[in-house]
Tab-separated table of N, CA and C in Angstrom:
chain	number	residue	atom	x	y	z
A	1	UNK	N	22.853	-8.149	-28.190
A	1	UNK	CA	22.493	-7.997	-26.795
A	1	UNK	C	23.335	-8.938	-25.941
A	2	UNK	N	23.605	-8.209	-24.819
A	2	UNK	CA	24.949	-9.300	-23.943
A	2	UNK	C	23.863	-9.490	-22.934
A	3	UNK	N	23.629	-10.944	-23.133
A	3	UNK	CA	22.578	-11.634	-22.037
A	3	UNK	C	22.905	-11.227	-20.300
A	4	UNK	N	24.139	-11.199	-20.021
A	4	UNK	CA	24.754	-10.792	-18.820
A	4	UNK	C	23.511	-9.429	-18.190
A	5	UNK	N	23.643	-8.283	-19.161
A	5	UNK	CA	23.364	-7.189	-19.126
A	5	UNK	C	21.470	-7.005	-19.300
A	6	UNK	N	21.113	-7.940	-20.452
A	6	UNK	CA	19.628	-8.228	-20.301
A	6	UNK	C	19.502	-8.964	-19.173
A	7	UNK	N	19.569	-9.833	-18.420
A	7	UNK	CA	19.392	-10.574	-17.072
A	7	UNK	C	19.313	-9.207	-16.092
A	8	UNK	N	20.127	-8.398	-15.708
A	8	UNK	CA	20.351	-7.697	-14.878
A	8	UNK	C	19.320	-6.987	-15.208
A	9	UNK	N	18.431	-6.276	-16.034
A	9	UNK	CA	17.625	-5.299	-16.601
A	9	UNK	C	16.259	-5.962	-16.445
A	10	UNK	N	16.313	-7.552	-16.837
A	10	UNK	CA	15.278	-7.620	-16.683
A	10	UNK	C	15.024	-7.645	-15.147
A	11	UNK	N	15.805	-8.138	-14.012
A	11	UNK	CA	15.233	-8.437	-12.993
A	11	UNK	C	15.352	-7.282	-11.826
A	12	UNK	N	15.062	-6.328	-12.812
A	12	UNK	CA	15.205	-4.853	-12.391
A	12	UNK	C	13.957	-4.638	-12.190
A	13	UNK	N	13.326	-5.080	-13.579
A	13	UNK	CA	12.139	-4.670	-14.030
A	13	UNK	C	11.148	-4.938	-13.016
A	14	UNK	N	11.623	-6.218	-12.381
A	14	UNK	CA	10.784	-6.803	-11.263
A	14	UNK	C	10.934	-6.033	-9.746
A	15	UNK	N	11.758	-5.759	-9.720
A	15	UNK	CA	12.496	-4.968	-8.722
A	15	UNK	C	11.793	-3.544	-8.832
A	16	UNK	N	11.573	-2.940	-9.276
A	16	UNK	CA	11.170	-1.682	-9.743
A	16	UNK	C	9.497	-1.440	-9.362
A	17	UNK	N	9.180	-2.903	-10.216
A	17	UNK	CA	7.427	-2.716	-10.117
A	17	UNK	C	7.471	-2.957	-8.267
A	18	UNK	N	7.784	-4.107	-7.795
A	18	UNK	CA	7.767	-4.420	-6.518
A	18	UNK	C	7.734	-3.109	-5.635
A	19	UNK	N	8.935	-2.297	-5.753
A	19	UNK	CA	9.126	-1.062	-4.793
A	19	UNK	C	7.932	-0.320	-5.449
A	20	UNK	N	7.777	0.174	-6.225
A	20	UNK	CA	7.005	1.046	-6.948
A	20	UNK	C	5.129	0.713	-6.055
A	21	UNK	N	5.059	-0.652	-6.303
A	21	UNK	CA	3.539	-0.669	-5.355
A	21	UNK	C	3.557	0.038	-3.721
A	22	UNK	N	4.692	-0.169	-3.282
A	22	UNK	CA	5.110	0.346	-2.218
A	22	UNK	C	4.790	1.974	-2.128
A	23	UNK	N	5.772	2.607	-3.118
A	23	UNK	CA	6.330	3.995	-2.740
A	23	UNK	C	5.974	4.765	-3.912
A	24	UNK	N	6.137	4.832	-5.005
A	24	UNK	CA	5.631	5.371	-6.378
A	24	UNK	C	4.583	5.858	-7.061
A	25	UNK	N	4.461	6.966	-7.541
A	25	UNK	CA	3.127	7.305	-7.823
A	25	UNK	C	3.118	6.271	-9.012
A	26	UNK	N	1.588	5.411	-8.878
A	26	UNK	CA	1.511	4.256	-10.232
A	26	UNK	C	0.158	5.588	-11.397
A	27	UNK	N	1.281	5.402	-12.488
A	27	UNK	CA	0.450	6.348	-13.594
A	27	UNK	C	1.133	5.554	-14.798
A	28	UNK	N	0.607	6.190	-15.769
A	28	UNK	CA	0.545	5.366	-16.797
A	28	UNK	C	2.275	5.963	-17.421
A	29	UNK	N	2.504	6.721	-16.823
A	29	UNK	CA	4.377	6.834	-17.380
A	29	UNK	C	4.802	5.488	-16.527
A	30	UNK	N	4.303	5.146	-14.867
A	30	UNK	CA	5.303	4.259	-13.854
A	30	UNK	C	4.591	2.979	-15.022
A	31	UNK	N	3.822	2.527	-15.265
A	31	UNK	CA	3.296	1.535	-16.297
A	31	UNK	C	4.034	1.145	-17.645
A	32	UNK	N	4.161	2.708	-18.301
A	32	UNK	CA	5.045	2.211	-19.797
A	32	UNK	C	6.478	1.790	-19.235
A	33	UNK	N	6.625	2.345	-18.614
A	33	UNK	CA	8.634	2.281	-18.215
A	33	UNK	C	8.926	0.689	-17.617
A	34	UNK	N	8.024	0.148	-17.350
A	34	UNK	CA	7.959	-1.622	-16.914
A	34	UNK	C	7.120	-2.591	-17.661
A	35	UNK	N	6.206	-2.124	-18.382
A	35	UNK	CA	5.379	-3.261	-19.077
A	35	UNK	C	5.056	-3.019	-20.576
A	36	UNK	N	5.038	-4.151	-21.537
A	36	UNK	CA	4.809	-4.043	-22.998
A	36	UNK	C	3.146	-3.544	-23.170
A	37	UNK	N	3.049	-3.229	-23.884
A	37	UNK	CA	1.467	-2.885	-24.344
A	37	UNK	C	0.418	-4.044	-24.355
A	38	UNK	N	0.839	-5.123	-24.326
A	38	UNK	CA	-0.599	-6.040	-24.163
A	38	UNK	C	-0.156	-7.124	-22.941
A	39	UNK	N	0.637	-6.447	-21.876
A	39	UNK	CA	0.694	-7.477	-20.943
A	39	UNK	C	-0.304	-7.632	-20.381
A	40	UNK	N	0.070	-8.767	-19.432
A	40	UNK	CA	-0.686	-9.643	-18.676
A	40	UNK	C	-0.696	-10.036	-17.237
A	41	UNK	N	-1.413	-9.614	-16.216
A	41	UNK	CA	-0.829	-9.719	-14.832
A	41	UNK	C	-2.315	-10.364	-14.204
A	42	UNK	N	-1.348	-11.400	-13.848
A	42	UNK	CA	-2.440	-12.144	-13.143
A	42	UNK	C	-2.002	-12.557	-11.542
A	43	UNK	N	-3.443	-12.302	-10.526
A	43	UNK	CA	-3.510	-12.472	-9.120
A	43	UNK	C	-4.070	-13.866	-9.037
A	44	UNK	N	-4.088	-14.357	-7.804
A	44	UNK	CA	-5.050	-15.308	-7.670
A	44	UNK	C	-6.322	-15.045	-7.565
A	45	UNK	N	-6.830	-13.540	-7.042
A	45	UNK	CA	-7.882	-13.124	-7.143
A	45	UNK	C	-8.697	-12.241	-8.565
A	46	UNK	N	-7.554	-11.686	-9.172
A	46	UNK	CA	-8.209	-10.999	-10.340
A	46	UNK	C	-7.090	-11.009	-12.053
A	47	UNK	N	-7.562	-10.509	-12.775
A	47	UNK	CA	-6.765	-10.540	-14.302
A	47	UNK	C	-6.844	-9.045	-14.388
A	48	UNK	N	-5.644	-8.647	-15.497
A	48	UNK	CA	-5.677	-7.326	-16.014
A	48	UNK	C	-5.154	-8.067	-17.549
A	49	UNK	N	-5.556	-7.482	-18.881
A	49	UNK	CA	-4.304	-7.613	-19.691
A	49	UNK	C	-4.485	-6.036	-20.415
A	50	UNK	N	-3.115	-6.082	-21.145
A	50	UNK	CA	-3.136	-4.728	-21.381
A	50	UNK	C	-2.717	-3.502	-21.083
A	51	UNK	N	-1.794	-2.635	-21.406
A	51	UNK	CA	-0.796	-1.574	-20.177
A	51	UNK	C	-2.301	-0.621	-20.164
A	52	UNK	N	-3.060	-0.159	-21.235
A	52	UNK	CA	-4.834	0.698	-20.529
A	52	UNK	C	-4.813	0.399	-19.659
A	53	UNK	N	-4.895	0.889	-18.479
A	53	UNK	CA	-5.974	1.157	-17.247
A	53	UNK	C	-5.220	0.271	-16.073
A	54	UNK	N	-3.624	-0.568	-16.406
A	54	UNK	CA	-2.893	-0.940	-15.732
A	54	UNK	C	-2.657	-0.019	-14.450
A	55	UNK	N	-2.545	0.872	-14.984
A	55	UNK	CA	-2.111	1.727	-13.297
A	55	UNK	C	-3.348	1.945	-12.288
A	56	UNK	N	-4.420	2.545	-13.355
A	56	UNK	CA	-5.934	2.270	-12.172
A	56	UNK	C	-5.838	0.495	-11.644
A	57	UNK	N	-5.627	-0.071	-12.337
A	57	UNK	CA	-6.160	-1.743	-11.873
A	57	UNK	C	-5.190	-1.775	-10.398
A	58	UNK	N	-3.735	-1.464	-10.305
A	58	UNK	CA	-3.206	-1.399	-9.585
A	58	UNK	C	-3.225	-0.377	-8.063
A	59	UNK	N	-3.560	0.742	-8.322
A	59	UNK	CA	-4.454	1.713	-7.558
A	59	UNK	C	-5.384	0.930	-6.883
A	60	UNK	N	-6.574	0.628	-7.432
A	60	UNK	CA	-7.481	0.104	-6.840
A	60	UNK	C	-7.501	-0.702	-5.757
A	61	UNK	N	-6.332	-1.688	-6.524
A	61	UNK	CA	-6.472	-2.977	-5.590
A	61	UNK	C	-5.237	-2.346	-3.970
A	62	UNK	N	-4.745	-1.654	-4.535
A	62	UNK	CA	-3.770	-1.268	-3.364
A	62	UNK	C	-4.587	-0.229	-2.219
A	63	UNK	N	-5.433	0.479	-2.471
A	63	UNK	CA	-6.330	1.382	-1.948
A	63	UNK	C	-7.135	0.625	-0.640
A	64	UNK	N	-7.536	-0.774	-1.051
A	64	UNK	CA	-7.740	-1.392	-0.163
A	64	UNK	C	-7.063	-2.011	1.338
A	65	UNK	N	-5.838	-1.087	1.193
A	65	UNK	CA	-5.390	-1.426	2.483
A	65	UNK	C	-4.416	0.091	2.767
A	66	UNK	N	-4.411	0.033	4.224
A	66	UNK	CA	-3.975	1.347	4.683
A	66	UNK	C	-2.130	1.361	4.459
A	67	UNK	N	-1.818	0.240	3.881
A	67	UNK	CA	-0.260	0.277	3.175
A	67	UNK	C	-0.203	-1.365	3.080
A	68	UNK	N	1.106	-1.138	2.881
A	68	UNK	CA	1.265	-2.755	1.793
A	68	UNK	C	3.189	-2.508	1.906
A	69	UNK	N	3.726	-3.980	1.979
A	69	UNK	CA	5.221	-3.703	2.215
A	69	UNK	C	5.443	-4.981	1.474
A	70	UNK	N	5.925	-4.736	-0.188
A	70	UNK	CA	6.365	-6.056	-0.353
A	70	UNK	C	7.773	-6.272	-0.910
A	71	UNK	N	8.384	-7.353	-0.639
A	71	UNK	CA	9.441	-7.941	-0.600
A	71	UNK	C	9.797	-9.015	-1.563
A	72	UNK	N	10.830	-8.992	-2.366
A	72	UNK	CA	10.936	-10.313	-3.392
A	72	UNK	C	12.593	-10.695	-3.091
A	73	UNK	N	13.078	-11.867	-3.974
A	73	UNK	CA	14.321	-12.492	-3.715
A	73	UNK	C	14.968	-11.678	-5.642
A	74	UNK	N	16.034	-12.302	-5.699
A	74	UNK	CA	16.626	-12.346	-6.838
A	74	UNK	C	15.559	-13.167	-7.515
A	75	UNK	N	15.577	-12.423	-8.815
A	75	UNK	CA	14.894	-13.225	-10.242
A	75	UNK	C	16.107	-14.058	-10.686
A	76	UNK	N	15.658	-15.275	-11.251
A	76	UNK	CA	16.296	-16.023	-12.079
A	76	UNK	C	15.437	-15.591	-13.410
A	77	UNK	N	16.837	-15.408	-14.103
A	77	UNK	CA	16.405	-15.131	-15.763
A	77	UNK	C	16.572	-15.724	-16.458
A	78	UNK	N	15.902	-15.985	-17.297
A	78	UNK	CA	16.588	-17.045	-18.901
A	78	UNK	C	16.182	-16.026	-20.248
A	79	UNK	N	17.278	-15.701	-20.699
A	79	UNK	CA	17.284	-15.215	-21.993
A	79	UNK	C	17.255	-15.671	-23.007
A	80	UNK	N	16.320	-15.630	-24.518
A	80	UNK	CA	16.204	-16.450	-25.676
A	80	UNK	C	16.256	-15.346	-26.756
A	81	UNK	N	17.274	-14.835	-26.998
A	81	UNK	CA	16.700	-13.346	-28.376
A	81	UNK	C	16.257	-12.651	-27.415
A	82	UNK	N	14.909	-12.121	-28.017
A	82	UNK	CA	14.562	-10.669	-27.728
A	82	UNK	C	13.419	-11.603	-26.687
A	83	UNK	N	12.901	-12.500	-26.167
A	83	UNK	CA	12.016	-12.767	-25.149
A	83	UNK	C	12.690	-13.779	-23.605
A	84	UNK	N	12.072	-13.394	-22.726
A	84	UNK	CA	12.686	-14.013	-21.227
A	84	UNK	C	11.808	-14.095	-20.445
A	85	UNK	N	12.294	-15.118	-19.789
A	85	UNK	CA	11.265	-15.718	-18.499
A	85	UNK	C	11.932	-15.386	-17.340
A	86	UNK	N	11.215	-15.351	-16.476
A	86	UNK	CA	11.940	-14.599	-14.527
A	86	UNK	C	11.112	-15.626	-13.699
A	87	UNK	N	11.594	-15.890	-12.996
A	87	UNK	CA	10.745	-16.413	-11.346
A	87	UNK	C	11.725	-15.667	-10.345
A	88	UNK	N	10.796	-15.582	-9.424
A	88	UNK	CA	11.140	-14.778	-7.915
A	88	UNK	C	10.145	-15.168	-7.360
A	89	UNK	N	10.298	-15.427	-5.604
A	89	UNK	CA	9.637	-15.446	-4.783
A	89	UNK	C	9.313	-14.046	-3.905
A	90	UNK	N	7.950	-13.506	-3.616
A	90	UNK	CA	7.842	-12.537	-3.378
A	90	UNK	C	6.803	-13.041	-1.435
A	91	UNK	N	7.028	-12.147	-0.718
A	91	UNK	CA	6.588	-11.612	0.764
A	91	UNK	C	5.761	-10.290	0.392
A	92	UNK	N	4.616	-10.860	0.812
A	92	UNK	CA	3.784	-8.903	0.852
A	92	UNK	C	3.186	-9.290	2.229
A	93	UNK	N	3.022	-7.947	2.853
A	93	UNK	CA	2.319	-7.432	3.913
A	93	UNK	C	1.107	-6.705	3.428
A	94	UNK	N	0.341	-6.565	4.043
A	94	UNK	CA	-1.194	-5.990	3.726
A	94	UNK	C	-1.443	-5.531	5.285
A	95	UNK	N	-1.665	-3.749	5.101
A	95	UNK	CA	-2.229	-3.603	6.464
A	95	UNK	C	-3.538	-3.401	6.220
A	96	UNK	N	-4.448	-3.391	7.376
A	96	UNK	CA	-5.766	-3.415	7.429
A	96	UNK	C	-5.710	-1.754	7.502
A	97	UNK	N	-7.097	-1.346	6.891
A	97	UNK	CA	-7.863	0.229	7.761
A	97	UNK	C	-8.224	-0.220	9.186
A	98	UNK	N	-7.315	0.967	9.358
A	98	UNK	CA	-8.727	0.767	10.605
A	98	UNK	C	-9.717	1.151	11.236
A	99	UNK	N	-10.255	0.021	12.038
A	99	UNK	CA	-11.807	0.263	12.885
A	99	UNK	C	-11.835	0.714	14.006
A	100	UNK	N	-12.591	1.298	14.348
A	100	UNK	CA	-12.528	2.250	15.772
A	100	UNK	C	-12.933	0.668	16.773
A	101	UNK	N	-11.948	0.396	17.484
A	101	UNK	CA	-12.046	-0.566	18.522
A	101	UNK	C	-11.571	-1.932	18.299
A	102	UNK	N	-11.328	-2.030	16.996
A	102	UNK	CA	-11.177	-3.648	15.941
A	102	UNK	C	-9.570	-3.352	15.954
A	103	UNK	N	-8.891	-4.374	16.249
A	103	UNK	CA	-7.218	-4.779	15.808
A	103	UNK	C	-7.769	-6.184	14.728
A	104	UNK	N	-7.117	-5.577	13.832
A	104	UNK	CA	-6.784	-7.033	12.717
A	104	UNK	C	-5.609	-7.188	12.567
A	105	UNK	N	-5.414	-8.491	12.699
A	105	UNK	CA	-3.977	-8.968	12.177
A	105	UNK	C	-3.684	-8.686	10.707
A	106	UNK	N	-2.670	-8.594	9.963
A	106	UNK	CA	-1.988	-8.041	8.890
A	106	UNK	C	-2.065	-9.551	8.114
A	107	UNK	N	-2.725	-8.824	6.580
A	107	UNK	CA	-2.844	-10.057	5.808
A	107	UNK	C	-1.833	-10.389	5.214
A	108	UNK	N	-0.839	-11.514	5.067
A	108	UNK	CA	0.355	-11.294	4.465
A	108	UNK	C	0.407	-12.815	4.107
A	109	UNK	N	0.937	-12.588	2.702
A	109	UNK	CA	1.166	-13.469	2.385
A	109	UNK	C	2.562	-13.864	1.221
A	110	UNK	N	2.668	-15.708	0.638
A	110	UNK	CA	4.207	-15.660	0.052
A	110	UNK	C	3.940	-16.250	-1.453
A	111	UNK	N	3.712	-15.469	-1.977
A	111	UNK	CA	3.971	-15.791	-3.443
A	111	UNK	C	4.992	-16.045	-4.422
A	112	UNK	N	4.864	-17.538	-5.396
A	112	UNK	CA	5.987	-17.619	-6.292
A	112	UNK	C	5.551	-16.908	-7.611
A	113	UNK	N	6.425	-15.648	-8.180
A	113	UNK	CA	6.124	-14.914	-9.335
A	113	UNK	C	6.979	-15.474	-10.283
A	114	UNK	N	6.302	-15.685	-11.424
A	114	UNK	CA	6.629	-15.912	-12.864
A	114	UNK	C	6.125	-14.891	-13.623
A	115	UNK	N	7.042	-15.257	-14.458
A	115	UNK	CA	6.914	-13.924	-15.535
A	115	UNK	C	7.519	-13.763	-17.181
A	116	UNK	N	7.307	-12.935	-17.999
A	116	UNK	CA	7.724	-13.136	-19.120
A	116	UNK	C	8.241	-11.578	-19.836
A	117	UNK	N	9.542	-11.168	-20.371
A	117	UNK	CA	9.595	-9.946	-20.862
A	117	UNK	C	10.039	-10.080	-22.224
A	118	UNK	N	9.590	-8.987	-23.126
A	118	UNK	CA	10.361	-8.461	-24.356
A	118	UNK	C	11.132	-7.557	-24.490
A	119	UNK	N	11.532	-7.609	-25.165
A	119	UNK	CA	12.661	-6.630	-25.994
A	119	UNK	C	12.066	-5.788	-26.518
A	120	UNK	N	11.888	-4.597	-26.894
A	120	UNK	CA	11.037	-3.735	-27.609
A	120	UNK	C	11.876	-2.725	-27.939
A	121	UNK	N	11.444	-1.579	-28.647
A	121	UNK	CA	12.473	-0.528	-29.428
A	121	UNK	C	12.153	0.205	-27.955
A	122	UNK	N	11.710	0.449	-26.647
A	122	UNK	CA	11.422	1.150	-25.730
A	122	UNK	C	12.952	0.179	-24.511
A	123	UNK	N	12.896	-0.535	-25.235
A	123	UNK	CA	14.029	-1.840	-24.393
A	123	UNK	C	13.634	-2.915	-23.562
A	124	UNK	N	13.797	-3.719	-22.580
A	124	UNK	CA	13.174	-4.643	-22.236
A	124	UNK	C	11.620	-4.326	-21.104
A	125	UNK	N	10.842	-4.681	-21.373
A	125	UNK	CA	9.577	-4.673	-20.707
A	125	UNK	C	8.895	-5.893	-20.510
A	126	UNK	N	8.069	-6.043	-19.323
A	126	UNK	CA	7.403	-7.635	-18.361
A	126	UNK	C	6.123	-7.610	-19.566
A	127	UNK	N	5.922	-8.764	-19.791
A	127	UNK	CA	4.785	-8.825	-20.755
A	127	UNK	C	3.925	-10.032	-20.241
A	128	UNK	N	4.563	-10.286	-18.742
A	128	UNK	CA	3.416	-10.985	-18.097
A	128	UNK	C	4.277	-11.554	-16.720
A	129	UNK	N	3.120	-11.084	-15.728
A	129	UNK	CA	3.557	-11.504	-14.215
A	129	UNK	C	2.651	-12.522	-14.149
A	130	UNK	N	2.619	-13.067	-13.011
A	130	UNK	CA	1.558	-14.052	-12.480
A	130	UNK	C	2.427	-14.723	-11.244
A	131	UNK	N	1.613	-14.112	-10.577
A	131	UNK	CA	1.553	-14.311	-8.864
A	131	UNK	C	0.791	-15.849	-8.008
A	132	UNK	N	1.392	-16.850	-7.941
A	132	UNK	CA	0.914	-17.809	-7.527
A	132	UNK	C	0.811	-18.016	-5.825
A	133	UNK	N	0.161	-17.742	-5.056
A	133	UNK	CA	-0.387	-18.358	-3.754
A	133	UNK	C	0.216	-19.831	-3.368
A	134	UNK	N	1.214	-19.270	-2.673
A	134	UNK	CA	1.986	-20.547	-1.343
A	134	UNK	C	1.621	-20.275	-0.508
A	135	UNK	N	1.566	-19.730	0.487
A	135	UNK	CA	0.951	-19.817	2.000
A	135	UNK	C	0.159	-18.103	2.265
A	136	UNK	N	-0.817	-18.216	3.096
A	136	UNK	CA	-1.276	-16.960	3.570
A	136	UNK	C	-1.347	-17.380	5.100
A	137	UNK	N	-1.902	-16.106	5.729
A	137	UNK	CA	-2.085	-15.684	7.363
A	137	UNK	C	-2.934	-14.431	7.357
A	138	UNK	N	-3.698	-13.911	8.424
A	138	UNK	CA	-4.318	-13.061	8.158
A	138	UNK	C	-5.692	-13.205	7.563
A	139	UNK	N	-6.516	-12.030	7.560
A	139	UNK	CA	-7.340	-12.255	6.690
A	139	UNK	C	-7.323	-10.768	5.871
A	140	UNK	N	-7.855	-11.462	4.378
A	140	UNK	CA	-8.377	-10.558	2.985
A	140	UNK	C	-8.893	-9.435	3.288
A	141	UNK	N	-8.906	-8.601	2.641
A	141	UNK	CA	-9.923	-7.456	3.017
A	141	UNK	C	-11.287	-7.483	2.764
A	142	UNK	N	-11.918	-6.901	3.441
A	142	UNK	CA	-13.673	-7.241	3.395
A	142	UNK	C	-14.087	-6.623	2.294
């Protein structure tokens, strides 16, 4: 494996899921094609592990707002064999539903993502995100 070429793939991978919450139907094909079978994605608010029911977990939580626009930088990669670590800093927007008469400001906030992928006979896949909370604005959804 030419690390050059795994770096670029993996921080695809990140790239991919990112747009994908955006624009993508999330099903359990948009799930296998980015994550190993017993990953791990952790919010500050909730856990998933496991690619099962990854795409509902993701559904769900996105349903809660009338769209969502998020944004990340370049991943830094480190390659070891067949396992790698990523950080990126990520920007999401959160729009509110809305209320007949109510303006809410847009919950948005800046997270530093870490992460971990394998190598697999499927090729490289995230086998764990985790989204850490630097600054917010806005408020959560009710």
């Amino acid at each position: 494996m030419d690390a050059r070429w795994s770096k670029a793939e993996i921080g695809e991978l990140l790239d991919r899921y990112v747009l994908g919450l955006d624009y993508d139907k999330l099903d359990d094909e948009w799930a296998a094609e980015l994550f190993s079978d017993d990953v791990v994605i952790e919010f500050p608010i909730s856990r998933h592990t496991g690619i099962d029911g990854l795409a509902e977990y993701h559904r769900r939580a996105l349903a809660m707002w009338a769209g969502t626009h998020h944004l990340n930088t370049p991943s830094v990669v480190s390659v070891s064999g067949d396992r790698a670590r990523l950080r990126a800093n990520m920007t999401s927007v959160h729009v509110h539903h809305e209320r007949e008469g109510e303006i809410r400001p847009h919950y948005v906030s800046g997270t530093c993502v870490t992460g971990d992928a394998v190598h697999t006979e499927r090729g490289w896949r995230l086998s764990r995100l985790s989204f850490d909370l630097i600054w917010k604005t806005g408020n959560p959804p009710d």
